Every structure is written in C-alpha cells, then in structure tokens.
Amino acid sequence: MSDPARVTRDADLRGRNTFGVAARAPFLFEVADATRLPETLDRPELAGRTPLIIGGGSNLLFASDPAVPVLALTGREIITIDEGDERVRVRADAGVEWHAFVMHTLALGLGGLENLALIPGTVGASPIQNIGAYGVEVRELVDSVEAFEPATGTLHRLDRDACAFAYRDSLFKQAPERFIVTAVEFSLSRAPVLRLDYAGLRDELYANGCTAPTARGVADAVIAIRRRKLPDPSVLGNAGSFFKNPIVPAALAEALAAEYPTLPMFRGNGPDTRKLSAAWLIDSQGWKGHRDGDAGVAPSHALVLVNHGDASGSQLLDLARRIADSVRQRYGVALEPEPRVIGAKW
Ligand code: FAD
Ligand code: EPU
C-alpha cells in the first residue's frame, strides 16, 4: 500500500500562509486520503501530539514557528449525493479550494454559496470560523461536517446544530485541537432566493445593466466588490479582516451612537447586543494606510493588516496590539483577532 502521507522535514511555511511571513515547521504531513489519518497521527515524529492543521493559511498568523508538526489534507473529491427536486447535497473533501468549489456549484446550476465567492482557503476550513460575507454565513448552507477526533480515533458526522456556529465561531474554533475536518456536505438549491441586501451589492449588480439577477451574477458582483476593497494576498500579504467586528452590550452601542452618529452598527447575537464596525473604529483612529517598516494597515481597508515584504509575524502582532489598544482607550471596546495566532497569546 502507498504511504499514507507525504512528509517534509523542516518545512518552509512562508508560501503556505497568505501573510507571507517566514515560519518553519519541524514536519509537514500531506494526507490525500483522510481514511488514512490514524496511521499518520500514530507516526513517531508526532510523539502523540496533535498536529497543527493547515488549509490555505489565509486565517493564520505565525507569530513564531509552530512547535508541533503541521498537517494538510489534500483530498479534492467533490460528489453530488442526493438529487432532489429543489435541494441537492454536495459533499466536498477538506482539501478542495473554496472559491473553485463555489464556482463549481454555480456551474452545476446550484445556488446558495454565491455571496461567499472569492474567499480564500479550503472547504475544510469553511466551518471553522463559519465563513461569512455579503449577508450570508456558511452555516446556512452546511448540512453536516465530517470530522476526525484524534483523541478517540472516531470519525464523527456532525449536523449543523452540533457545530455550534456563531458569528466567526464554531465548536471547531472553540476547541482547535479536538477535530480534523475531513469533508463538508452542503445543502444547495436549484432555485435559490438571492440575498442582495448587503450595502453596495444591489448597486453593483444593477450598475452592470443586469435586469434579472442570477446566482452567478451575484457571485460576479461580489467578486468585483471584493477585488476593489481587499488586497490580493498574492500581491500584498494579508489574512483578510484582522479583527472580528466587536459584539457589545446594547447600552454601550447606544452611548457610542449618540456620540459618533456615523459609526455603523448591526444586529448583535440577541436583543441586548449590537455588532460594531471594527473597520470604522480603527479608521477613525487614523490607522488606515499606516506603516511600521513592512508591517502595515491596507490603504484600501482599515481592518486588513498587510505585510509589505519582510514583516515578521511578531511585528504584525505588535502592530495589531497597538491598534486594539488605541480603540480600547478611545471607545472602551475590546477588539479580538479573527485569524488564529500561532506561537503567541493575544
Ligand atoms: P487556514 O488559514 O489554513 O486555517 C484557519 C484555521 O482553521 C486554523 O485554526 C486551522 O488550524 C483550522 N483548519 C483549517 N483546515 C482545517 C481542517 N481541515 N480541520 C480542522 N481545522 C482546520 N473569511 C471570512 O469569513 N469572510 C471573508 O470575507 C474573508 N475574506 C478574506 C479575504 C482575504 C483576502 C483573506 C486573505 C482572508 C479572508 N477570510 C475571510 C479569512 C479566510 O479566508 C477564511 O477564514 C478561510 O476559511 C480560511 O481557510 P484556510 O484553508 O486558509 O484556513
Ligand atoms: N469602513 C470604514 N473604513 C474602512 C473600511 C470600512 O470605516 O476602511 C466602514 C464602512 O462604514 C463600511 C463598514 O465599515 O460600510 C463595513 O465595511 P465592509 O463592508 O468592508 O465590511 P467589514 O465589516 O469591514 C466584514 C467581514 C469581511 C467580509 C465583509 C463583507 C468581519 C470581521 N469582516 O468586513 O470578512 O468580507 O464584511 O461581508 O466580519 C474576513 O473575515 O476576513 C473578511 C474579509
């Protein structure tokens, strides 16, 4: 039988994180067939430790080298499992590239994922922080998540409710070493209800002369907006939004709204909370376009930290801490990083 994993010793991770910061792992294991994970996890190089799972590295900041080996799932199979009249279930391996998957489902005539076009990374990472954009979160389309639990050697099939999805959060994000997501099943629609309410989306769609929007048209509009707003990691290293939009008590939000009427505010996670725009809070403190050597803030978006070339992960983390301090001092609001920080505590 073939080797269950491709193994690289002293692996260079610079090309495997979209910040493009230098980092090395003692070992990198690349596993194509998830059913052979148990053999790989038993390898002596791991010495019983759980490896750091890496997808496209677009939501990771290496503040220092990972102390443990790194493991990537590289399986890329996509299967259409159940052809119903209205809904179709599509199962994709963890290693499938997310944007390619979205475009594949649209080409099959299936809608649901169109607002999530052009998010970097893999299918396997999509449930980790419940990726979201342009008014849609992936939890709305997830039917179930297949996840291997190294501690028990069990392969679970978790339904949507079991995943404890919330804004940029899930069971998997809360316990990052507990599960390895091996595949995700999505429930997609042959006749999707298009979601056009996110600010600017409808305008973008109709500005191009569209009269009868389709799911593919929505994806194209989302792609166009994203290309204007967000730096392309292959040109300027970044991990998308560096901070989550903070969810605060409604009383604090109302006091801030009275003082700063232009501060954007959204529904929180219940009647007593509101979500604030982290980008606005940071922008108002003058950080947009700021640069300390190669660590900076994108000129096009205050929420995106960027690596202009040779910034280290710890320099980016230091800048992030100073940004969060300035927001806390001015507004009394704590910002939390969205990417997983490896090798340092926030
Ligand atoms: P990685 O960065 O490799 O990993 C992220 C986390 O998931 C890590 O904790 C890792 O250990 C864990 N993980 C990865 N794969 C697995 C697995 N198979 N099993 C268990 N754990 C795993 N995010 C949004 O939500 N919305 C956006 O609009 C958005 N826009 C972005 C734009 C840009 C330009 C960039 C660079 C990033 C953006 N992101 C966005 C963040 C990022 O793309 C997503 O979080 C994405 O899902 C990360 O996928 P990845 O494969 O790169 O994960
Ligand atoms: N804004 C500023 N300054 C800026 C940019 C934005 O003040 O430089 C204000 C504007 O008022 C704007 C508001 O912030 O209306 C919201 O901006 P945007 O629409 O860009 O959304 P965001 O809240 O900054 C979130 C997600 C993105 C996602 C977009 C679109 C988070 C942390 N970020 O950004 O996700 O693509 O909405 O839905 O929730 C990511 O998670 O990595 C990510 C890129």
GROMACS .gro file of C-alpha atoms and ligand atoms in nm:
model
  443
    1MET     CA    1   0.000   0.000   0.000
    2SER     CA    2   0.120   0.354  -0.072
    3ASP     CA    3   0.249   0.583   0.205
    4PRO     CA    4  -0.041   0.744   0.390
    5ALA     CA    5   0.133   1.083   0.395
    6ARG     CA    6   0.389   1.285   0.207
    7VAL     CA    7   0.639   1.402   0.468
    8THR     CA    8   0.860   1.711   0.455
    9ARG     CA    9   1.112   1.768   0.733
   10ASP     CA   10   1.191   2.128   0.842
   11ALA     CA   11   0.912   2.257   0.617
   12ASP     CA   12   0.913   2.616   0.492
   13LEU     CA   13   0.567   2.767   0.561
   14ARG     CA   14   0.622   3.111   0.406
   15GLY     CA   15   0.440   3.014   0.089
   16ARG     CA   16   0.169   2.842   0.293
   17ASN     CA   17   0.035   3.147   0.478
   18THR     CA   18  -0.124   3.439   0.294
   19PHE     CA   19   0.052   3.694   0.520
   20GLY     CA   20   0.369   3.555   0.362
   21VAL     CA   21   0.557   3.565   0.692
   22ALA     CA   22   0.855   3.340   0.747
   23ALA     CA   23   0.788   3.028   0.955
   24ARG     CA   24   0.915   2.670   0.965
   25ALA     CA   25   0.757   2.353   1.100
   26PRO     CA   26   0.953   2.051   1.225
   27PHE     CA   27   0.748   1.835   0.984
   28LEU     CA   28   0.474   1.881   0.727
   29PHE     CA   29   0.244   1.585   0.659
   30GLU     CA   30   0.025   1.600   0.350
   31VAL     CA   31  -0.253   1.342   0.359
   32ALA     CA   32  -0.462   1.281   0.046
   33ASP     CA   33  -0.685   1.002   0.182
   34ALA     CA   34  -0.848   1.108   0.508
   35THR     CA   35  -0.928   0.744   0.597
   36ARG     CA   36  -0.552   0.704   0.650
   37LEU     CA   37  -0.525   0.982   0.908
   38PRO     CA   38  -0.498   0.737   1.201
   39GLU     CA   39  -0.174   0.587   1.057
   40THR     CA   40  -0.027   0.935   1.013
   41LEU     CA   41  -0.127   1.051   1.362
   42ASP     CA   42   0.049   0.741   1.503
   43ARG     CA   43   0.381   0.837   1.347
   44PRO     CA   44   0.675   0.871   1.587
   45GLU     CA   45   0.752   1.227   1.468
   46LEU     CA   46   0.424   1.336   1.627
   47ALA     CA   47   0.505   1.170   1.959
   48GLY     CA   48   0.134   1.163   2.045
   49ARG     CA   49   0.089   1.537   1.985
   50THR     CA   50  -0.193   1.678   1.775
   51PRO     CA   51  -0.054   1.846   1.464
   52LEU     CA   52  -0.150   2.198   1.358
   53ILE     CA   53  -0.397   2.160   1.071
   54ILE     CA   54  -0.332   2.396   0.783
   55GLY     CA   55  -0.551   2.465   0.480
   56GLY     CA   56  -0.467   2.763   0.262
   57GLY     CA   57  -0.310   2.953   0.555
   58SER     CA   58  -0.540   3.251   0.494
   59ASN     CA   59  -0.657   3.285   0.853
   60LEU     CA   60  -0.335   3.215   1.041
   61LEU     CA   61  -0.065   3.440   1.180
   62PHE     CA   62   0.265   3.272   1.262
   63ALA     CA   63   0.394   3.492   1.547
   64SER     CA   64   0.670   3.231   1.576
   65ASP     CA   65   0.740   2.885   1.439
   66PRO     CA   66   0.479   2.624   1.531
   67ALA     CA   67   0.615   2.392   1.798
   68VAL     CA   68   0.429   2.093   1.655
   69PRO     CA   69   0.425   1.930   1.310
   70VAL     CA   70   0.180   2.068   1.057
   71LEU     CA   71  -0.073   1.856   0.867
   72ALA     CA   72  -0.261   1.941   0.548
   73LEU     CA   73  -0.543   1.736   0.395
   74THR     CA   74  -0.506   1.734   0.020
   75GLY     CA   75  -0.805   1.523  -0.091
   76ARG     CA   76  -1.007   1.710  -0.355
   77GLU     CA   77  -1.308   1.496  -0.438
   78ILE     CA   78  -1.649   1.655  -0.491
   79ILE     CA   79  -1.959   1.434  -0.501
   80THR     CA   80  -2.321   1.523  -0.566
   81ILE     CA   81  -2.502   1.290  -0.332
   82ASP     CA   82  -2.873   1.343  -0.347
   83GLU     CA   83  -3.065   1.488  -0.636
   84GLY     CA   84  -3.394   1.619  -0.502
   85ASP     CA   85  -3.639   1.841  -0.692
   86GLU     CA   86  -3.536   2.154  -0.503
   87ARG     CA   87  -3.229   2.088  -0.296
   88VAL     CA   88  -2.911   1.900  -0.380
   89ARG     CA   89  -2.649   1.785  -0.133
   90VAL     CA   90  -2.289   1.825  -0.239
   91ARG     CA   91  -2.001   1.674  -0.042
   92ALA     CA   92  -1.651   1.813  -0.081
   93ASP     CA   93  -1.323   1.693   0.066
   94ALA     CA   94  -1.145   1.928   0.306
   95GLY     CA   95  -0.864   1.998   0.057
   96VAL     CA   96  -1.089   2.144  -0.215
   97GLU     CA   97  -1.014   2.511  -0.277
   98TRP     CA   98  -1.311   2.716  -0.151
   99HIS     CA   99  -1.357   2.961  -0.439
  100ALA     CA  100  -1.320   2.685  -0.701
  101PHE     CA  101  -1.588   2.490  -0.512
  102VAL     CA  102  -1.827   2.788  -0.512
  103MET     CA  103  -1.781   2.833  -0.888
  104HIS     CA  104  -1.823   2.457  -0.944
  105THR     CA  105  -2.157   2.452  -0.761
  106LEU     CA  106  -2.277   2.756  -0.958
  107ALA     CA  107  -2.177   2.584  -1.282
  108LEU     CA  108  -2.392   2.286  -1.174
  109GLY     CA  109  -2.685   2.530  -1.151
  110LEU     CA  110  -2.688   2.520  -0.771
  111GLY     CA  111  -2.724   2.836  -0.568
  112GLY     CA  112  -2.655   2.929  -0.208
  113LEU     CA  113  -2.283   2.994  -0.195
  114GLU     CA  114  -2.274   3.288  -0.440
  115ASN     CA  115  -2.229   3.558  -0.173
  116LEU     CA  116  -1.924   3.366  -0.044
  117ALA     CA  117  -1.731   3.378  -0.373
  118LEU     CA  118  -1.359   3.464  -0.370
  119ILE     CA  119  -1.300   3.389  -0.002
  120PRO     CA  120  -0.952   3.232   0.005
  121GLY     CA  121  -0.880   2.897   0.167
  122THR     CA  122  -1.025   2.547   0.167
  123VAL     CA  123  -1.359   2.374   0.212
  124GLY     CA  124  -1.222   2.208   0.529
  125ALA     CA  125  -1.166   2.546   0.695
  126SER     CA  126  -1.503   2.691   0.595
  127PRO     CA  127  -1.688   2.566   0.905
  128ILE     CA  128  -1.402   2.652   1.143
  129GLN     CA  129  -1.490   3.019   1.171
  130ASN     CA  130  -1.826   2.985   0.989
  131ILE     CA  131  -1.703   3.200   0.700
  132GLY     CA  132  -1.932   3.483   0.604
  133ALA     CA  133  -1.960   3.767   0.356
  134TYR     CA  134  -2.216   3.992   0.191
  135GLY     CA  135  -2.501   3.894   0.421
  136VAL     CA  136  -2.455   3.514   0.419
  137GLU     CA  137  -2.276   3.277   0.659
  138VAL     CA  138  -2.174   2.928   0.554
  139ARG     CA  139  -2.372   2.775   0.843
  140GLU     CA  140  -2.689   2.841   0.642
  141LEU     CA  141  -2.571   2.600   0.373
  142VAL     CA  142  -2.387   2.338   0.580
  143ASP     CA  143  -2.576   2.011   0.608
  144SER     CA  144  -2.309   1.825   0.805
  145VAL     CA  145  -1.938   1.823   0.879
  146GLU     CA  146  -1.726   1.508   0.880
  147ALA     CA  147  -1.456   1.539   1.145
  148PHE     CA  148  -1.196   1.301   1.283
  149GLU     CA  149  -1.131   1.321   1.657
  150PRO     CA  150  -0.770   1.214   1.724
  151ALA     CA  151  -0.820   1.167   2.099
  152THR     CA  152  -1.082   0.894   2.047
  153GLY     CA  153  -0.995   0.778   1.696
  154THR     CA  154  -1.358   0.843   1.593
  155LEU     CA  155  -1.488   0.986   1.267
  156HIS     CA  156  -1.793   1.199   1.351
  157ARG     CA  157  -2.064   1.332   1.128
  158LEU     CA  158  -2.183   1.650   1.296
  159ASP     CA  159  -2.508   1.806   1.183
  160ARG     CA  160  -2.543   2.183   1.161
  161ASP     CA  161  -2.673   2.225   1.517
  162ALA     CA  162  -2.392   2.019   1.665
  163CYS     CA  163  -2.137   2.257   1.510
  164ALA     CA  164  -2.243   2.546   1.743
  165PHE     CA  165  -2.199   2.801   1.467
  166ALA     CA  166  -2.200   3.170   1.557
  167TYR     CA  167  -2.052   3.486   1.402
  168ARG     CA  168  -1.693   3.387   1.307
  169ASP     CA  169  -1.716   3.099   1.553
  170SER     CA  170  -1.796   2.728   1.591
  171LEU     CA  171  -1.731   2.422   1.802
  172PHE     CA  172  -1.414   2.371   1.595
  173LYS     CA  173  -1.280   2.721   1.656
  174GLN     CA  174  -1.350   2.690   2.029
  175ALA     CA  175  -1.151   2.364   2.057
  176PRO     CA  176  -0.891   2.394   1.780
  177GLU     CA  177  -0.711   2.068   1.859
  178ARG     CA  178  -1.014   1.846   1.902
  179PHE     CA  179  -1.124   1.783   1.544
  180ILE     CA  180  -0.977   1.747   1.198
  181VAL     CA  181  -1.245   1.835   0.943
  182THR     CA  182  -1.219   1.582   0.660
  183ALA     CA  183  -1.518   1.680   0.443
  184VAL     CA  184  -1.823   1.905   0.443
  185GLU     CA  185  -2.169   1.839   0.300
  186PHE     CA  186  -2.366   2.139   0.177
  187SER     CA  187  -2.737   2.164   0.103
  188LEU     CA  188  -2.777   2.381  -0.208
  189SER     CA  189  -3.076   2.496  -0.405
  190ARG     CA  190  -3.183   2.467  -0.769
  191ALA     CA  191  -3.385   2.789  -0.729
  192PRO     CA  192  -3.208   2.998  -0.466
  193VAL     CA  193  -3.358   3.306  -0.307
  194LEU     CA  194  -3.094   3.566  -0.387
  195ARG     CA  195  -2.959   3.771  -0.097
  196LEU     CA  196  -2.891   4.124  -0.216
  197ASP     CA  197  -2.933   4.335   0.097
  198TYR     CA  198  -2.568   4.387   0.193
  199ALA     CA  199  -2.469   4.750   0.137
  200GLY     CA  200  -2.350   4.806  -0.219
  201LEU     CA  201  -2.433   4.460  -0.357
  202ARG     CA  202  -2.757   4.550  -0.535
  203ASP     CA  203  -2.596   4.866  -0.679
  204GLU     CA  204  -2.302   4.665  -0.811
  205LEU     CA  205  -2.535   4.413  -0.974
  206TYR     CA  206  -2.764   4.663  -1.143
  207ALA     CA  207  -2.483   4.903  -1.238
  208ASN     CA  208  -2.369   4.638  -1.486
  209GLY     CA  209  -2.703   4.657  -1.668
  210CYS     CA  210  -2.840   4.341  -1.506
  211THR     CA  211  -3.221   4.319  -1.505
  212ALA     CA  212  -3.281   3.960  -1.393
  213PRO     CA  213  -3.013   3.865  -1.139
  214THR     CA  214  -2.888   3.506  -1.121
  215ALA     CA  215  -2.679   3.333  -0.857
  216ARG     CA  216  -2.381   3.350  -1.094
  217GLY     CA  217  -2.443   3.725  -1.142
  218VAL     CA  218  -2.442   3.776  -0.765
  219ALA     CA  219  -2.110   3.592  -0.742
  220ASP     CA  220  -1.964   3.814  -1.016
  221ALA     CA  221  -2.081   4.129  -0.831
  222VAL     CA  222  -1.933   4.002  -0.502
  223ILE     CA  223  -1.606   3.924  -0.680
  224ALA     CA  224  -1.592   4.274  -0.830
  225ILE     CA  225  -1.655   4.444  -0.493
  226ARG     CA  226  -1.401   4.226  -0.315
  227ARG     CA  227  -1.135   4.293  -0.580
  228ARG     CA  228  -1.181   4.668  -0.527
  229LYS     CA  229  -1.180   4.660  -0.147
  230LEU     CA  230  -0.944   4.386  -0.038
  231PRO     CA  231  -0.577   4.349  -0.127
  232ASP     CA  232  -0.487   4.036  -0.325
  233PRO     CA  233  -0.265   3.824  -0.096
  234SER     CA  234  -0.051   3.718  -0.392
  235VAL     CA  235   0.044   4.086  -0.433
  236LEU     CA  236   0.027   4.215  -0.073
  237GLY     CA  237   0.033   3.963   0.212
  238ASN     CA  238  -0.276   3.970   0.435
  239ALA     CA  239  -0.532   3.750   0.612
  240GLY     CA  240  -0.848   3.948   0.530
  241SER     CA  241  -1.008   4.118   0.831
  242PHE     CA  242  -0.758   4.103   1.115
  243PHE     CA  243  -1.020   4.175   1.383
  244LYS     CA  244  -1.374   4.048   1.430
  245ASN     CA  245  -1.647   4.309   1.436
  246PRO     CA  246  -1.698   4.351   1.813
  247ILE     CA  247  -2.029   4.247   1.968
  248VAL     CA  248  -2.100   4.480   2.260
  249PRO     CA  249  -2.384   4.542   2.509
  250ALA     CA  250  -2.666   4.747   2.351
  251ALA     CA  251  -2.625   5.019   2.617
  252LEU     CA  252  -2.261   5.079   2.518
  253ALA     CA  253  -2.357   5.076   2.148
  254GLU     CA  254  -2.629   5.335   2.206
  255ALA     CA  255  -2.397   5.561   2.405
  256LEU     CA  256  -2.139   5.541   2.124
  257ALA     CA  257  -2.405   5.605   1.857
  258ALA     CA  258  -2.514   5.920   2.038
  259GLU     CA  259  -2.158   6.050   2.041
  260TYR     CA  260  -2.050   5.916   1.698
  261PRO     CA  261  -2.357   5.910   1.470
  262THR     CA  262  -2.164   5.776   1.169
  263LEU     CA  263  -2.042   5.460   1.349
  264PRO     CA  264  -2.202   5.166   1.158
  265MET     CA  265  -2.397   4.930   1.382
  266PHE     CA  266  -2.562   4.595   1.309
  267ARG     CA  267  -2.770   4.330   1.484
  268GLY     CA  268  -2.574   4.153   1.759
  269ASN     CA  269  -2.639   3.797   1.875
  270GLY     CA  270  -2.958   3.884   2.064
  271PRO     CA  271  -3.173   4.181   2.167
  272ASP     CA  272  -2.919   4.302   2.426
  273THR     CA  273  -2.617   4.327   2.199
  274ARG     CA  274  -2.505   4.511   1.885
  275LYS     CA  275  -2.223   4.446   1.638
  276LEU     CA  276  -1.999   4.746   1.565
  277SER     CA  277  -1.779   4.806   1.264
  278ALA     CA  278  -1.419   4.737   1.365
  279ALA     CA  279  -1.304   4.899   1.039
  280TRP     CA  280  -1.474   5.228   1.134
  281LEU     CA  281  -1.330   5.223   1.487
  282ILE     CA  282  -0.978   5.166   1.352
  283ASP     CA  283  -1.013   5.407   1.061
  284SER     CA  284  -1.132   5.685   1.292
  285GLN     CA  285  -0.809   5.648   1.488
  286GLY     CA  286  -0.608   5.723   1.175
  287TRP     CA  287  -0.460   5.377   1.115
  288LYS     CA  288  -0.563   5.325   0.751
  289GLY     CA  289  -0.250   5.312   0.533
  290HIS     CA  290  -0.025   5.328   0.845
  291ARG     CA  291   0.309   5.153   0.806
  292ASP     CA  292   0.581   5.049   1.052
  293GLY     CA  293   0.854   4.911   0.829
  294ASP     CA  294   0.692   4.625   0.638
  295ALA     CA  295   0.401   4.577   0.881
  296GLY     CA  296   0.106   4.796   0.791
  297VAL     CA  297  -0.264   4.859   0.751
  298ALA     CA  298  -0.409   4.835   0.399
  299PRO     CA  299  -0.466   5.174   0.232
  300SER     CA  300  -0.797   5.039   0.096
  301HIS     CA  301  -0.940   4.890   0.418
  302ALA     CA  302  -0.867   4.972   0.782
  303LEU     CA  303  -0.947   4.618   0.903
  304VAL     CA  304  -0.680   4.448   0.692
  305LEU     CA  305  -0.324   4.421   0.823
  306VAL     CA  306  -0.068   4.379   0.547
  307ASN     CA  307   0.287   4.256   0.503
  308HIS     CA  308   0.468   4.488   0.260
  309GLY     CA  309   0.750   4.236   0.218
  310ASP     CA  310   0.954   4.111   0.508
  311ALA     CA  311   0.740   4.180   0.814
  312SER     CA  312   0.760   3.905   1.073
  313GLY     CA  313   0.452   3.760   1.239
  314SER     CA  314   0.553   3.917   1.571
  315GLN     CA  315   0.585   4.263   1.408
  316LEU     CA  316   0.234   4.226   1.266
  317LEU     CA  317   0.106   4.110   1.605
  318ASP     CA  318   0.273   4.407   1.774
  319LEU     CA  319   0.101   4.646   1.531
  320ALA     CA  320  -0.233   4.469   1.590
  321ARG     CA  321  -0.195   4.511   1.967
  322ARG     CA  322  -0.125   4.884   1.931
  323ILE     CA  323  -0.431   4.926   1.707
  324ALA     CA  324  -0.651   4.739   1.957
  325ASP     CA  325  -0.510   4.947   2.246
  326SER     CA  326  -0.594   5.273   2.069
  327VAL     CA  327  -0.952   5.158   2.004
  328ARG     CA  328  -0.994   5.039   2.363
  329GLN     CA  329  -0.867   5.369   2.504
  330ARG     CA  330  -1.086   5.586   2.282
  331TYR     CA  331  -1.410   5.384   2.272
  332GLY     CA  332  -1.389   5.130   2.556
  333VAL     CA  333  -1.432   4.847   2.301
  334ALA     CA  334  -1.208   4.538   2.300
  335LEU     CA  335  -1.106   4.407   1.956
  336GLU     CA  336  -1.023   4.039   1.913
  337PRO     CA  337  -0.817   3.895   1.629
  338GLU     CA  338  -1.003   3.690   1.372
  339PRO     CA  339  -0.707   3.478   1.249
  340ARG     CA  340  -0.563   3.207   1.471
  341VAL     CA  341  -0.238   3.334   1.618
  342ILE     CA  342   0.028   3.063   1.640
  343GLY     CA  343   0.315   3.089   1.886
  344ALA     CA  344   0.190   3.383   2.096
  345LYS     CA  345  -0.104   3.472   2.314
  346TRP     CA  346  -0.331   3.763   2.218
  347FAD     P1  347  -0.619   2.820   0.743
  347FAD     O1  348  -0.581   2.963   0.749
  347FAD     O2  349  -0.518   2.724   0.691
  347FAD     O3  350  -0.666   2.775   0.887
  347FAD     C1  351  -0.753   2.856   0.963
  347FAD     C2  352  -0.792   2.781   1.089
  347FAD     O4  353  -0.867   2.665   1.056
  347FAD     C3  354  -0.671   2.729   1.170
  347FAD     O5  355  -0.707   2.729   1.306
  347FAD     C4  356  -0.656   2.586   1.120
  347FAD     O6  357  -0.590   2.504   1.214
  347FAD     C5  358  -0.800   2.547   1.102
  347FAD     N1  359  -0.823   2.446   0.998
  347FAD     C6  360  -0.801   2.460   0.864
  347FAD     N2  361  -0.838   2.348   0.800
  347FAD     C7  362  -0.884   2.262   0.895
  347FAD     C8  363  -0.938   2.130   0.893
  347FAD     N3  364  -0.950   2.061   0.778
  347FAD     N4  365  -0.974   2.074   1.011
  347FAD     C9  366  -0.961   2.141   1.128
  347FAD     N5  367  -0.910   2.265   1.136
  347FAD    C10  368  -0.874   2.325   1.021
  347FAD     N6  369  -1.313   3.495   0.599
  347FAD    C11  370  -1.447   3.514   0.603
  347FAD     O7  371  -1.516   3.453   0.685
  347FAD     N7  372  -1.508   3.602   0.518
  347FAD    C12  373  -1.440   3.673   0.427
  347FAD     O8  374  -1.500   3.752   0.353
  347FAD    C13  375  -1.300   3.654   0.419
  347FAD     N8  376  -1.227   3.725   0.330
  347FAD    C14  377  -1.092   3.707   0.324
  347FAD    C15  378  -1.020   3.781   0.231
  347FAD    C16  379  -0.882   3.766   0.220
  347FAD    C17  380  -0.806   3.846   0.117
  347FAD    C18  381  -0.815   3.675   0.306
  347FAD    C19  382  -0.667   3.655   0.294
  347FAD    C20  383  -0.887   3.603   0.401
  347FAD    C21  384  -1.025   3.618   0.412
  347FAD     N9  385  -1.102   3.547   0.506
  347FAD    C22  386  -1.239   3.563   0.510
  347FAD    C23  387  -1.037   3.455   0.602
  347FAD    C24  388  -1.009   3.314   0.545
  347FAD     O9  389  -1.006   3.314   0.405
  347FAD    C25  390  -1.112   3.211   0.592
  347FAD    O10  391  -1.115   3.205   0.732
  347FAD    C26  392  -1.083   3.071   0.537
  347FAD    O11  393  -1.189   2.984   0.567
  347FAD    C27  394  -0.954   3.013   0.588
  347FAD    O12  395  -0.927   2.896   0.513
  347FAD     P2  396  -0.783   2.830   0.508
  347FAD    O13  397  -0.796   2.700   0.439
  347FAD    O14  398  -0.686   2.925   0.452
  347FAD    O15  399  -0.757   2.805   0.663
  348EPU     N1  400  -1.530   5.108   0.694
  348EPU     C1  401  -1.453   5.212   0.738
  348EPU     N2  402  -1.323   5.217   0.695
  348EPU     C2  403  -1.269   5.124   0.613
  348EPU     C3  404  -1.349   5.017   0.567
  348EPU     C4  405  -1.480   5.011   0.611
  348EPU     O1  406  -1.497   5.298   0.813
  348EPU     O2  407  -1.151   5.136   0.579
  348EPU     C5  408  -1.669   5.100   0.743
  348EPU     C6  409  -1.768   5.148   0.638
  348EPU     O3  410  -1.864   5.227   0.702
  348EPU     C7  411  -1.832   5.021   0.587
  348EPU     C8  412  -1.824   4.930   0.710
  348EPU     O4  413  -1.702   4.967   0.774
  348EPU     O5  414  -1.963   5.042   0.547
  348EPU     C9  415  -1.822   4.783   0.676
  348EPU     O6  416  -1.715   4.756   0.583
  348EPU     P1  417  -1.717   4.625   0.490
  348EPU     O7  418  -1.844   4.620   0.413
  348EPU     O8  419  -1.589   4.619   0.417
  348EPU     O9  420  -1.726   4.508   0.595
  348EPU     P2  421  -1.638   4.471   0.722
  348EPU    O10  422  -1.729   4.470   0.840
  348EPU    O11  423  -1.517   4.554   0.733
  348EPU    C10  424  -1.693   4.219   0.702
  348EPU    C11  425  -1.619   4.091   0.718
  348EPU    C12  426  -1.546   4.056   0.590
  348EPU    C13  427  -1.647   4.041   0.479
  348EPU    C14  428  -1.721   4.174   0.463
  348EPU    C15  429  -1.833   4.165   0.362
  348EPU    C16  430  -1.563   4.068   0.952
  348EPU    C17  431  -1.457   4.077   1.056
  348EPU     N3  432  -1.525   4.100   0.829
  348EPU    O12  433  -1.597   4.321   0.686
  348EPU    O13  434  -1.481   3.932   0.607
  348EPU    O14  435  -1.585   4.008   0.357
  348EPU    O15  436  -1.782   4.209   0.590
  348EPU    O16  437  -1.936   4.089   0.415
  348EPU    O17  438  -1.677   4.030   0.983
  348EPU    C18  439  -1.278   3.834   0.684
  348EPU    O18  440  -1.346   3.780   0.772
  348EPU    O19  441  -1.156   3.813   0.671
  348EPU    C19  442  -1.343   3.924   0.589
  348EPU    C20  443  -1.278   3.988   0.493
   0.00000   0.00000   0.00000
